PDB file of C-alpha atoms in Angstrom:
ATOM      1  CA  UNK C   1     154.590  87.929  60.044  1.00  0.00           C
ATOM      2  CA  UNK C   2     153.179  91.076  60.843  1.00  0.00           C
ATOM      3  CA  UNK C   3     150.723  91.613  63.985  1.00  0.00           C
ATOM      4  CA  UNK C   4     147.681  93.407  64.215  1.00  0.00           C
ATOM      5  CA  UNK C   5     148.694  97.307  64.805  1.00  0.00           C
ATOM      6  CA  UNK C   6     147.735  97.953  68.712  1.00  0.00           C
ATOM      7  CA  UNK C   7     147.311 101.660  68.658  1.00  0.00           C
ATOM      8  CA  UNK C   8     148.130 103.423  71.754  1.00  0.00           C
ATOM      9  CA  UNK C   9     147.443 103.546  75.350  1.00  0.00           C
ATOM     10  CA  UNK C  10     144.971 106.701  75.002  1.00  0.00           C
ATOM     11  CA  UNK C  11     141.584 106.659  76.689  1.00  0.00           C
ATOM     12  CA  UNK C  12     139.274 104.976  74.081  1.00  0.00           C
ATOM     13  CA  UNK C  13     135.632 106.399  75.264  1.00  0.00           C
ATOM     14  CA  UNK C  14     134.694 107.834  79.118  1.00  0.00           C
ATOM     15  CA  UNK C  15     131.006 107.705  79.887  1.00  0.00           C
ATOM     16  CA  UNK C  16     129.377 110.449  82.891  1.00  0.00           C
ATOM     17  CA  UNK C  17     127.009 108.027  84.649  1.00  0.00           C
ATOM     18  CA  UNK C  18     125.378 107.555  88.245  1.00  0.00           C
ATOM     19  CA  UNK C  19     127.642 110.427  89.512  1.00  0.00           C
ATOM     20  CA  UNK C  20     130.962 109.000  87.867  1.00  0.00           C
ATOM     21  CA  UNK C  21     133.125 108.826  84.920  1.00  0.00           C
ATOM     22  CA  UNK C  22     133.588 105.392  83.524  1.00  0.00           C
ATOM     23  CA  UNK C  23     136.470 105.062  81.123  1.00  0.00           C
ATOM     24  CA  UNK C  24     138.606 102.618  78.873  1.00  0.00           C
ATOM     25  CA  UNK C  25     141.359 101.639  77.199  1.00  0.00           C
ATOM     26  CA  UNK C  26     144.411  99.529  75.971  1.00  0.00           C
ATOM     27  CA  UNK C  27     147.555  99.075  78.447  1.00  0.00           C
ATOM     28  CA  UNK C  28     151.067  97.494  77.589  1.00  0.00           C
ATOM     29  CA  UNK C  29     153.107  95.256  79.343  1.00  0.00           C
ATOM     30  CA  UNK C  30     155.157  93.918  79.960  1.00  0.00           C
ATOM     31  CA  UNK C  31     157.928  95.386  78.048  1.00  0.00           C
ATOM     32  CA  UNK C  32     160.147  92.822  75.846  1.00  0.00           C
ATOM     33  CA  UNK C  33     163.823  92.188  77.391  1.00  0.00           C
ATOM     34  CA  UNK C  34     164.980  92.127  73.900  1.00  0.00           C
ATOM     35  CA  UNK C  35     163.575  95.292  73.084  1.00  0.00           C
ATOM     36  CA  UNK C  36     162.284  97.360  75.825  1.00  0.00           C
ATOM     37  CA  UNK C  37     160.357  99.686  73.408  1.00  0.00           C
ATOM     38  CA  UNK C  38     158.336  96.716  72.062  1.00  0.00           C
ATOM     39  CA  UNK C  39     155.549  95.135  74.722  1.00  0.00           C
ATOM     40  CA  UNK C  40     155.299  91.327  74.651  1.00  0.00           C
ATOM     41  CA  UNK C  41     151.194  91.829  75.137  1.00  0.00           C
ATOM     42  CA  UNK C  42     148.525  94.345  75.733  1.00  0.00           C
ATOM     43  CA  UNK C  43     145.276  94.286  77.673  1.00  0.00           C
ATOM     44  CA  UNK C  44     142.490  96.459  78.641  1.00  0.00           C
ATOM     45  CA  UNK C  45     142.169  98.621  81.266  1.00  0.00           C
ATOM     46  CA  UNK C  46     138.973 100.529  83.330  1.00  0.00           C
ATOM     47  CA  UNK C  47     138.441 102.840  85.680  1.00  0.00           C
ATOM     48  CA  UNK C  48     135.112 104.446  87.932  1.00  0.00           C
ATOM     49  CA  UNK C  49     136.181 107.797  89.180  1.00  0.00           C
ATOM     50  CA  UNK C  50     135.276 110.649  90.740  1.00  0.00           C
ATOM     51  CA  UNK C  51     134.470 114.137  88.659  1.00  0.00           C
ATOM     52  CA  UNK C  52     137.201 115.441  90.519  1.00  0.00           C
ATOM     53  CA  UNK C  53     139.928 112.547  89.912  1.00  0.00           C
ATOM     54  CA  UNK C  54     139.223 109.928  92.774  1.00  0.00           C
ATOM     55  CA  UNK C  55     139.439 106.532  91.596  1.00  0.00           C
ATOM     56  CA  UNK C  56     136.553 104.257  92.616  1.00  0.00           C
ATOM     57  CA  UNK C  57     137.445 101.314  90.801  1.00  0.00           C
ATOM     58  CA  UNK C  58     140.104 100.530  88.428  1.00  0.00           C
ATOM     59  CA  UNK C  59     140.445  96.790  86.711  1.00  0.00           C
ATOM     60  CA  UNK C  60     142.400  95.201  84.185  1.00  0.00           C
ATOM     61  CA  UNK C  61     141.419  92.408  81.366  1.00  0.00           C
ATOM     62  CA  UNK C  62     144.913  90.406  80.425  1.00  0.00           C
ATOM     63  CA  UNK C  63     146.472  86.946  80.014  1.00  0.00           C
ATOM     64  CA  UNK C  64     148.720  86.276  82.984  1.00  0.00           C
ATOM     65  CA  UNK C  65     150.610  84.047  81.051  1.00  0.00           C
ATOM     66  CA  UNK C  66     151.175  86.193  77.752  1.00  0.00           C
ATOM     67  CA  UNK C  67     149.730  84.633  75.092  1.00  0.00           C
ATOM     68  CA  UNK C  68     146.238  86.865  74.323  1.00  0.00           C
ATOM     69  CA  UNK C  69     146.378  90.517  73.884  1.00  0.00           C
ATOM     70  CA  UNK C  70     143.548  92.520  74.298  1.00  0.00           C
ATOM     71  CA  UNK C  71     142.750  95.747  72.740  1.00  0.00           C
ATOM     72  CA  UNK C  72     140.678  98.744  71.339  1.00  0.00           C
ATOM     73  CA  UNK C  73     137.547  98.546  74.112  1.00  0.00           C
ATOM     74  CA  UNK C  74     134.481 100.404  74.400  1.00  0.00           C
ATOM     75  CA  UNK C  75     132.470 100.605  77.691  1.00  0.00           C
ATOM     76  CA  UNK C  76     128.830 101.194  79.263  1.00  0.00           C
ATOM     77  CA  UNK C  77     127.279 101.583  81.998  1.00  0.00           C
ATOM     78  CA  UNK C  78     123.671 101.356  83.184  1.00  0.00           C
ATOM     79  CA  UNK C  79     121.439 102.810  85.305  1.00  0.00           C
ATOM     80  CA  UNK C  80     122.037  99.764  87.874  1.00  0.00           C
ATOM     81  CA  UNK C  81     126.078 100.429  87.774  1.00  0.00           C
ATOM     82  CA  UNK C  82     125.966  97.168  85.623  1.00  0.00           C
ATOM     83  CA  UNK C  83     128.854  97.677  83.024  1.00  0.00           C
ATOM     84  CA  UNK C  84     129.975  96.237  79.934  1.00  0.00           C
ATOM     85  CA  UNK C  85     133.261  96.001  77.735  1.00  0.00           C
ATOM     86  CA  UNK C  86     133.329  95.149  74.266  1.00  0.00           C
ATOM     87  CA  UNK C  87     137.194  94.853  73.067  1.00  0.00           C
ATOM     88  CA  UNK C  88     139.078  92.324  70.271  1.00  0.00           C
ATOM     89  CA  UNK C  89     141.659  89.748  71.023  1.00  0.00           C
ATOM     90  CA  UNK C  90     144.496  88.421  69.410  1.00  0.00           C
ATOM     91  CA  UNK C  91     147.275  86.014  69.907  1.00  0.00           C
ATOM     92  CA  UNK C  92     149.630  83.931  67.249  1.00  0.00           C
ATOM     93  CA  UNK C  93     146.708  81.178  68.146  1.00  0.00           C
ATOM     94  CA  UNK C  94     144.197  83.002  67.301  1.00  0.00           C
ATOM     95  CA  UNK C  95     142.566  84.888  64.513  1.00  0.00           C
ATOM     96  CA  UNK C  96     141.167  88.443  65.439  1.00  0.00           C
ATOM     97  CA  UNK C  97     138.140  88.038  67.437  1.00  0.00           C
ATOM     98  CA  UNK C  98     135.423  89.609  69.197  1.00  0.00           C
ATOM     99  CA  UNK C  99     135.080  89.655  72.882  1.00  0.00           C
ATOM    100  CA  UNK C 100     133.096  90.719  75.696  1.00  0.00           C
ATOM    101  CA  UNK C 101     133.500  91.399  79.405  1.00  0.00           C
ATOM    102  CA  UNK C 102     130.588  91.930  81.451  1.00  0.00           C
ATOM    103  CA  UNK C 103     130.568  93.058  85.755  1.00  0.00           C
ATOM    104  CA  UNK C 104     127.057  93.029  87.822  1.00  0.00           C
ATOM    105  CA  UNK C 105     126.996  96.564  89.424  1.00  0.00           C
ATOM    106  CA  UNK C 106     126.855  94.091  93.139  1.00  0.00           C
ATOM    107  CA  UNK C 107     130.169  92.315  92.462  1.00  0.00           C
ATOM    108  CA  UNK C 108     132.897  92.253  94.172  1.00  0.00           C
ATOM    109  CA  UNK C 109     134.668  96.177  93.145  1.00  0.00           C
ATOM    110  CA  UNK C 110     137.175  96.397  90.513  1.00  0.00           C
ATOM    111  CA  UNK C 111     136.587  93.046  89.603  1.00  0.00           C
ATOM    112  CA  UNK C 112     134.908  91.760  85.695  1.00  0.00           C
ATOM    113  CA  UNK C 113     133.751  88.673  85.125  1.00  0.00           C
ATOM    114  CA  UNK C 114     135.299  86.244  82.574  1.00  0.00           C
ATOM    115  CA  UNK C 115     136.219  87.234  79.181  1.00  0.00           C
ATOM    116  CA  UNK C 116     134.033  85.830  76.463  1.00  0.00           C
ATOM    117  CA  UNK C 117     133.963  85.313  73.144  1.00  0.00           C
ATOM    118  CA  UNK C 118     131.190  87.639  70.991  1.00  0.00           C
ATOM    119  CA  UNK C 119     132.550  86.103  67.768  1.00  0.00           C
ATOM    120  CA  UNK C 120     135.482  84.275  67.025  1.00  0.00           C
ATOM    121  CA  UNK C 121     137.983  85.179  63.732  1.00  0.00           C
ATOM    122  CA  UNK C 122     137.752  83.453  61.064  1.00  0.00           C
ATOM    123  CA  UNK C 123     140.924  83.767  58.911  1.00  0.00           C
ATOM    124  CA  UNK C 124     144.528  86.082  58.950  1.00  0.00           C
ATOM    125  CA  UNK C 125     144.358  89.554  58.824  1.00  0.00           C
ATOM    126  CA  UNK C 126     146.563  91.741  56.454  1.00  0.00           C
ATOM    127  CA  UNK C 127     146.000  95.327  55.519  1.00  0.00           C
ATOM    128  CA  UNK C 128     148.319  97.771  55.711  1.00  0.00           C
ATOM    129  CA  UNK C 129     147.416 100.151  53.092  1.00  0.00           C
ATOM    130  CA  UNK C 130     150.427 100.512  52.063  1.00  0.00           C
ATOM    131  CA  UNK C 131     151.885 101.435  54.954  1.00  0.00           C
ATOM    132  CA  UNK C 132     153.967  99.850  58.066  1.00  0.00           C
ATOM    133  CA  UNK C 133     151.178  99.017  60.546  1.00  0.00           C
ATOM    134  CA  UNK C 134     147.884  96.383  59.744  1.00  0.00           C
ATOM    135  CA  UNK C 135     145.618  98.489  60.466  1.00  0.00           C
ATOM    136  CA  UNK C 136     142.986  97.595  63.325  1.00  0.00           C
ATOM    137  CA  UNK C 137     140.383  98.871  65.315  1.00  0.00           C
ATOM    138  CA  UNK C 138     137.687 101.536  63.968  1.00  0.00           C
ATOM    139  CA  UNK C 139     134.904 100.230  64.930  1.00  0.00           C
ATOM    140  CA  UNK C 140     134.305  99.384  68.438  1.00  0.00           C
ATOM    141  CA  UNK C 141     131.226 100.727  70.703  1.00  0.00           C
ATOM    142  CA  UNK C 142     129.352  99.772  73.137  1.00  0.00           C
ATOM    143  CA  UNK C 143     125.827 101.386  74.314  1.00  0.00           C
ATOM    144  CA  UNK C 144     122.928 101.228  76.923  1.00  0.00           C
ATOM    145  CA  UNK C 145     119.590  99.677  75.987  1.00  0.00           C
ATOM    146  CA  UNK C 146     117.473 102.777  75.335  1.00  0.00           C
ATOM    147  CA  UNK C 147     114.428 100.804  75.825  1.00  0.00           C
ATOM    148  CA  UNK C 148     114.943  99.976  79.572  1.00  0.00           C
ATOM    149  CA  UNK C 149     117.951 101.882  80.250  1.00  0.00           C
ATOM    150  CA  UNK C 150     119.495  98.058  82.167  1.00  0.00           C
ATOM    151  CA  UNK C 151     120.040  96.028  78.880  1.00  0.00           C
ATOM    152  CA  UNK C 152     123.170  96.586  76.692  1.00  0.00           C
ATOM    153  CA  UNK C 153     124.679  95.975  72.961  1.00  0.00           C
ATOM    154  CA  UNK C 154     128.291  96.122  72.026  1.00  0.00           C
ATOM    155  CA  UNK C 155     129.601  95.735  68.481  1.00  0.00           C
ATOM    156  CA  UNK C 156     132.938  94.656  67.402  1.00  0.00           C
ATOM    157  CA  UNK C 157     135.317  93.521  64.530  1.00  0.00           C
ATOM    158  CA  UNK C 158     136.369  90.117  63.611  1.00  0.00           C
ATOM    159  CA  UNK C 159     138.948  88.782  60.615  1.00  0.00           C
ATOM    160  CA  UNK C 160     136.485  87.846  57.814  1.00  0.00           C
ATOM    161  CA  UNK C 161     137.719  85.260  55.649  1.00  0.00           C
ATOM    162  CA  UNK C 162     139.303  87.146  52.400  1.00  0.00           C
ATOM    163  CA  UNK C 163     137.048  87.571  49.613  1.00  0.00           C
ATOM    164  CA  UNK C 164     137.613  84.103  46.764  1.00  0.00           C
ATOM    165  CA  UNK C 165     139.241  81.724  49.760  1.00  0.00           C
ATOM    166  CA  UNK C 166     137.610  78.823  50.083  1.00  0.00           C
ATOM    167  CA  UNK C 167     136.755  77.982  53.822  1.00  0.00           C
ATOM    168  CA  UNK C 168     139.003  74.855  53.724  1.00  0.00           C
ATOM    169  CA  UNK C 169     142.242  76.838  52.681  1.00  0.00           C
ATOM    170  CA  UNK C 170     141.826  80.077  55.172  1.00  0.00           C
ATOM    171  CA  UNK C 171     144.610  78.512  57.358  1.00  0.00           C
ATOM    172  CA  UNK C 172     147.093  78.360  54.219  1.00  0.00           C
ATOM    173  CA  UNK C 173     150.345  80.700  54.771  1.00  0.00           C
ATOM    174  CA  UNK C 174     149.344  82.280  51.240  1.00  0.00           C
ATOM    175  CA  UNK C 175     145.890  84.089  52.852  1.00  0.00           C
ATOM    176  CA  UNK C 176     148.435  85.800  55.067  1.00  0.00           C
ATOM    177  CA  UNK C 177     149.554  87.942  52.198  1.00  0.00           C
ATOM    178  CA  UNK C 178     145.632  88.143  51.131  1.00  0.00           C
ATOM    179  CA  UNK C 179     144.577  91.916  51.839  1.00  0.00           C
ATOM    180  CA  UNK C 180     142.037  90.488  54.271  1.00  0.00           C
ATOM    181  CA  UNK C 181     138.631  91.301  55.610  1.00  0.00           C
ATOM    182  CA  UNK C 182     137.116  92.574  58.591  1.00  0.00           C
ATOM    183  CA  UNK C 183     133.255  92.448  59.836  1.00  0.00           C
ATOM    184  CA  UNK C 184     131.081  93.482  62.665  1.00  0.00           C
ATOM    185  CA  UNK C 185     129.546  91.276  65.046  1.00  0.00           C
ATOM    186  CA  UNK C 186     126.948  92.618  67.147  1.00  0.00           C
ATOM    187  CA  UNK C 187     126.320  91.133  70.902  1.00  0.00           C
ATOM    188  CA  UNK C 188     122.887  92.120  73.722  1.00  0.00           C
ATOM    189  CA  UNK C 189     123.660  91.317  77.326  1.00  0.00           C
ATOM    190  CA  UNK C 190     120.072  90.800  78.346  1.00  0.00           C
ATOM    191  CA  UNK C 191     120.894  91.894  81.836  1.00  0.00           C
ATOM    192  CA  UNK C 192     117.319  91.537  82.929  1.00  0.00           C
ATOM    193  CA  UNK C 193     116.392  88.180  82.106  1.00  0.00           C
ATOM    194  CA  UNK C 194     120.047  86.920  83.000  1.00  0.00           C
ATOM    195  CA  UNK C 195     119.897  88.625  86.897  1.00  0.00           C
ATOM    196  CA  UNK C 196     118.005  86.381  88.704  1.00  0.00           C
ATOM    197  CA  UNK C 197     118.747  87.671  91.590  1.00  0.00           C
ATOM    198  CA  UNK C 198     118.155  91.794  90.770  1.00  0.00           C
ATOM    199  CA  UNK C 199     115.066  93.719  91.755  1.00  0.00           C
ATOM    200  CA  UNK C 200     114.714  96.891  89.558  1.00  0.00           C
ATOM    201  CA  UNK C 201     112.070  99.421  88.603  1.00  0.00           C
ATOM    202  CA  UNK C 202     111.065  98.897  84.915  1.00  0.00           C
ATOM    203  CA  UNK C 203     112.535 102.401  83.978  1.00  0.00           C
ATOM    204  CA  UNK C 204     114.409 104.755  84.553  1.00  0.00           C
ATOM    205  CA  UNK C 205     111.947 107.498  84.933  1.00  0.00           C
ATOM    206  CA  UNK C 206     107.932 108.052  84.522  1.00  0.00           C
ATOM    207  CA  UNK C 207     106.518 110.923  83.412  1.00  0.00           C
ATOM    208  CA  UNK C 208     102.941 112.043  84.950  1.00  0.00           C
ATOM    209  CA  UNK C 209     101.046 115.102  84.314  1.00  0.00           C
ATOM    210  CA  UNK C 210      99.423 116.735  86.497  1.00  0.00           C
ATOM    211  CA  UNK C 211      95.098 116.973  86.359  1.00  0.00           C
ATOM    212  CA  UNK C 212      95.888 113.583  84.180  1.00  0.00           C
ATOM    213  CA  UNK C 213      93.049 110.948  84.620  1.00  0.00           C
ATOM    214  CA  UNK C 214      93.599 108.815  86.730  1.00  0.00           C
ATOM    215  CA  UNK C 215      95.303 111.287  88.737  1.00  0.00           C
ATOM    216  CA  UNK C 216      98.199 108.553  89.964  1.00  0.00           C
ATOM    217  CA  UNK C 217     100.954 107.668  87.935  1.00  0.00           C
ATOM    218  CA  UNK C 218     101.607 103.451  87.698  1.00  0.00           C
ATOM    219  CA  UNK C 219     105.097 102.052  88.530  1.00  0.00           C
ATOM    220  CA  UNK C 220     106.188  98.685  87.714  1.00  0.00           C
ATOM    221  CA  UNK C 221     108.824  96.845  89.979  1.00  0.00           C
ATOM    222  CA  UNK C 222     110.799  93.999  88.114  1.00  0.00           C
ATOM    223  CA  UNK C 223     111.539  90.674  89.602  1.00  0.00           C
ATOM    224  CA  UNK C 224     113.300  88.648  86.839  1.00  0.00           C
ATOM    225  CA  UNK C 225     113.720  85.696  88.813  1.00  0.00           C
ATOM    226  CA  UNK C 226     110.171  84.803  90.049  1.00  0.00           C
ATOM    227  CA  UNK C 227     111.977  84.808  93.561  1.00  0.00           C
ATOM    228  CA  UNK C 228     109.767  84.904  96.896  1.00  0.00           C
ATOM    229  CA  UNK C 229     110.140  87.998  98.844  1.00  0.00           C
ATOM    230  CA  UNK C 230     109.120  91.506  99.576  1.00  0.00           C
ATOM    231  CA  UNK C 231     110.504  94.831  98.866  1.00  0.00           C
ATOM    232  CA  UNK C 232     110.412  98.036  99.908  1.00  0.00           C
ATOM    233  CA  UNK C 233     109.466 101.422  98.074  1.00  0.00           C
ATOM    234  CA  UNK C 234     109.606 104.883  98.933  1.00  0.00           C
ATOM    235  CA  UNK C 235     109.479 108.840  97.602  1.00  0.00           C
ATOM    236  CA  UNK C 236     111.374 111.566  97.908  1.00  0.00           C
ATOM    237  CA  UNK C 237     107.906 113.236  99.360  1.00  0.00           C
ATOM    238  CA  UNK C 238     107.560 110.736 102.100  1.00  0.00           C
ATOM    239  CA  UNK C 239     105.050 107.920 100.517  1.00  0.00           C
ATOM    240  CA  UNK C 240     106.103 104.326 100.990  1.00  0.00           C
ATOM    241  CA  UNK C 241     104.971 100.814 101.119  1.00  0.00           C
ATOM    242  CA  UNK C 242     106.214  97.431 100.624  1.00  0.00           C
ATOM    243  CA  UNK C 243     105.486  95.098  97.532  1.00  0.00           C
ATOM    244  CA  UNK C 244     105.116  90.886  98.228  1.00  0.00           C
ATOM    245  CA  UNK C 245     106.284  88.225  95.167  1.00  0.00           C
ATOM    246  CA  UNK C 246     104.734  85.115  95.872  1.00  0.00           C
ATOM    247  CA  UNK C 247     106.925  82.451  93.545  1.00  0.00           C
ATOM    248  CA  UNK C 248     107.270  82.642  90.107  1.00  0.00           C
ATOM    249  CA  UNK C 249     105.671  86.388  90.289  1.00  0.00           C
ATOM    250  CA  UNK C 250     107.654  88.362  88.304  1.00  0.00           C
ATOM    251  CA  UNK C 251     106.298  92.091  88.291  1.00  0.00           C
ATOM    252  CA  UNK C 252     104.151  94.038  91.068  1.00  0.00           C
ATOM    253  CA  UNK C 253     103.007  97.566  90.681  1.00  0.00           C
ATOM    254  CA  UNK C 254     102.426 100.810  93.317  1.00  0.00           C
ATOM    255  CA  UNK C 255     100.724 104.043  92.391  1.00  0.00           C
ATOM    256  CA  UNK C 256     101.893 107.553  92.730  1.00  0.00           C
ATOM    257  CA  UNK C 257      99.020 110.279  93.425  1.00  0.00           C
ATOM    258  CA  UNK C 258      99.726 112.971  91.257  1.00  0.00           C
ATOM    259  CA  UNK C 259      97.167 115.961  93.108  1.00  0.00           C
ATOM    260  CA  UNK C 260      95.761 118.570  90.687  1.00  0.00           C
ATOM    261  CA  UNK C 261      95.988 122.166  92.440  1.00  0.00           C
ATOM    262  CA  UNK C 262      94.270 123.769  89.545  1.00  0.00           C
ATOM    263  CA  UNK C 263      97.525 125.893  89.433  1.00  0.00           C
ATOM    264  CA  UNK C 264     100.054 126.116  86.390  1.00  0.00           C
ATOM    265  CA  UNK C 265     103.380 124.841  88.066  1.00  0.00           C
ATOM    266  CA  UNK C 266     106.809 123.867  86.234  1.00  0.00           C
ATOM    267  CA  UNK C 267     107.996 120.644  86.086  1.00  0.00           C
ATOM    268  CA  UNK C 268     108.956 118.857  89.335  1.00  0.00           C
ATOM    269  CA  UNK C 269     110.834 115.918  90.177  1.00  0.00           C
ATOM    270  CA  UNK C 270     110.369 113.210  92.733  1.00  0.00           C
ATOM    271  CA  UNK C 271     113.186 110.341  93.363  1.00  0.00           C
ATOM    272  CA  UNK C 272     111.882 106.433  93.765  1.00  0.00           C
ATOM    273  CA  UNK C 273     113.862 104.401  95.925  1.00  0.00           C
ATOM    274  CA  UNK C 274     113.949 100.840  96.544  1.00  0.00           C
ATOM    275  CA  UNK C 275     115.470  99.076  99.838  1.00  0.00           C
ATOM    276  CA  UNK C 276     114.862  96.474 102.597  1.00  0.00           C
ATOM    277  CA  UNK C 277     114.740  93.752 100.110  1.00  0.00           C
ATOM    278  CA  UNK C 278     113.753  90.298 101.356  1.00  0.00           C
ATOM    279  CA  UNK C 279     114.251  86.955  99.998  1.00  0.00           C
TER     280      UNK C 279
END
């Protein structure tokens, strides 16, 4: 039978983000004794580096025992260093499927959680076009939550079951010669709700203007868990202050003064900072 076509070891997407460049893509290994040309299985590699080469962390997604090969990812990362890997798997047990890894920018470094399963295949694959290789592998991406900047979404390809096969008979040797199907399945990582333990602001940036009334700009301090504790806030022009969450309080706000000179002035930039969590 023939496999799914693996492509090639070739960075798949690299992201610039918190001062680093985040990138994927497929590894082989290790090579077959019979033919040392031919790898037995193929995962997915990552890597946080430097703009100028360091590596900050590098991982790997495989099966240590050989079986499941992983391939074609996509990556993001959020404004919390949170990332998240959207990839397919494959193995002569399973159909083409959808998976996910996902990594909590406070783990342990270099290391991803589990690999799960976005969507699982649903019958063999064949389509060569004519060609030598079943083709594999165009659509794959995986993006940032615009609306909060911490969420993410990855979307991925599964075998479909072939057009005119009934369910019952998609295990039958004759769908493998079936030019068969392949979907989409889309996935959210609601990194928010799920961290129960994360304290974040509730954007990435605010945007004041100056003589605005009221002249103070709001900002909103998540605590997804409803945990008791405190936390500390401070500016980059020497405010700060410290926020309590009694339990089950999930949100507490501070106030920026935004002064109005009476001057026209360009746009200026202050940096919020939170620390000295307790709790």
């Amino acid at each position: 039978f023939l496999g799914v076509d693996l492509g090639d070891s070739r960075i798949q997407n690299v992201s610039f983000r918190n001062g680093s460049l985040w990138c994927t893509h497929t590894f082989f290994s290790p090579l077959n004794p019979l033919d040392s040309f031919i790898p037995i299985t193929s995962g997915v590699q990552w890597w946080q580096m430097t703009p100028t080469g360091g590596v900050e962390q590098f991982g790997r997604i495989s099966d240590p025992l050989g079986f499941t090969s992983y391939a074609y990812p996509s990556l993001a990362v959020n404004r919390c260093n949170d990332v998240l890997i959207g990839y397919s798997s494959f193995s002569q047990f399973q159909y083409p499927s959808a998976n996910y890894s996902f990594r909590y920018g406070t783990d342990t470094s270099s290391v991803l959680r589990s690999p799960a399963l976005l969507k699982a295949g649903e019958a063999s694959y064949f389509k060569t076009f004519g060609g030598a290789a079943n083709r594999w592998g165009d659509y794959s991406s995986t993006v940032v939550d615009p609306v909060n900047d911490v969420d993410m979404w990855t979307i991925q390809e599964y075998a479909a079951i072939p057009l005119g096969v009934p369910p019952t008979n998609i295990i039958s040797i004759t769908n493998f010669f079936d030019f068969g199907r392949w979907a989409t399945w889309w996935g959210r990582i609601d990194v928010i709700g799920a961290g129960t333990n994360q304290i974040l602001f509730s954007s990435g940036s605010y945007t004041a203007t100056e003589g605005q009334i009221p002249a103070f700009s709001t900002i909103t301090i998540l605590n997804a868990g409803g945990m008791p504790g405190s936390e500390g806030y401070s500016t980059s022009d020497g405010a700060s202050g410290t926020k309590n969450f009694a339990s089950g309080e999930t949100s507490a706000t501070f106030e920026v003064p935004i002064p109005d000179d009476a001057d026209i002035n360009p746009a200026r930039t202050i940096t919020l900072t939170l620390s000295n969590e307790q709790g």
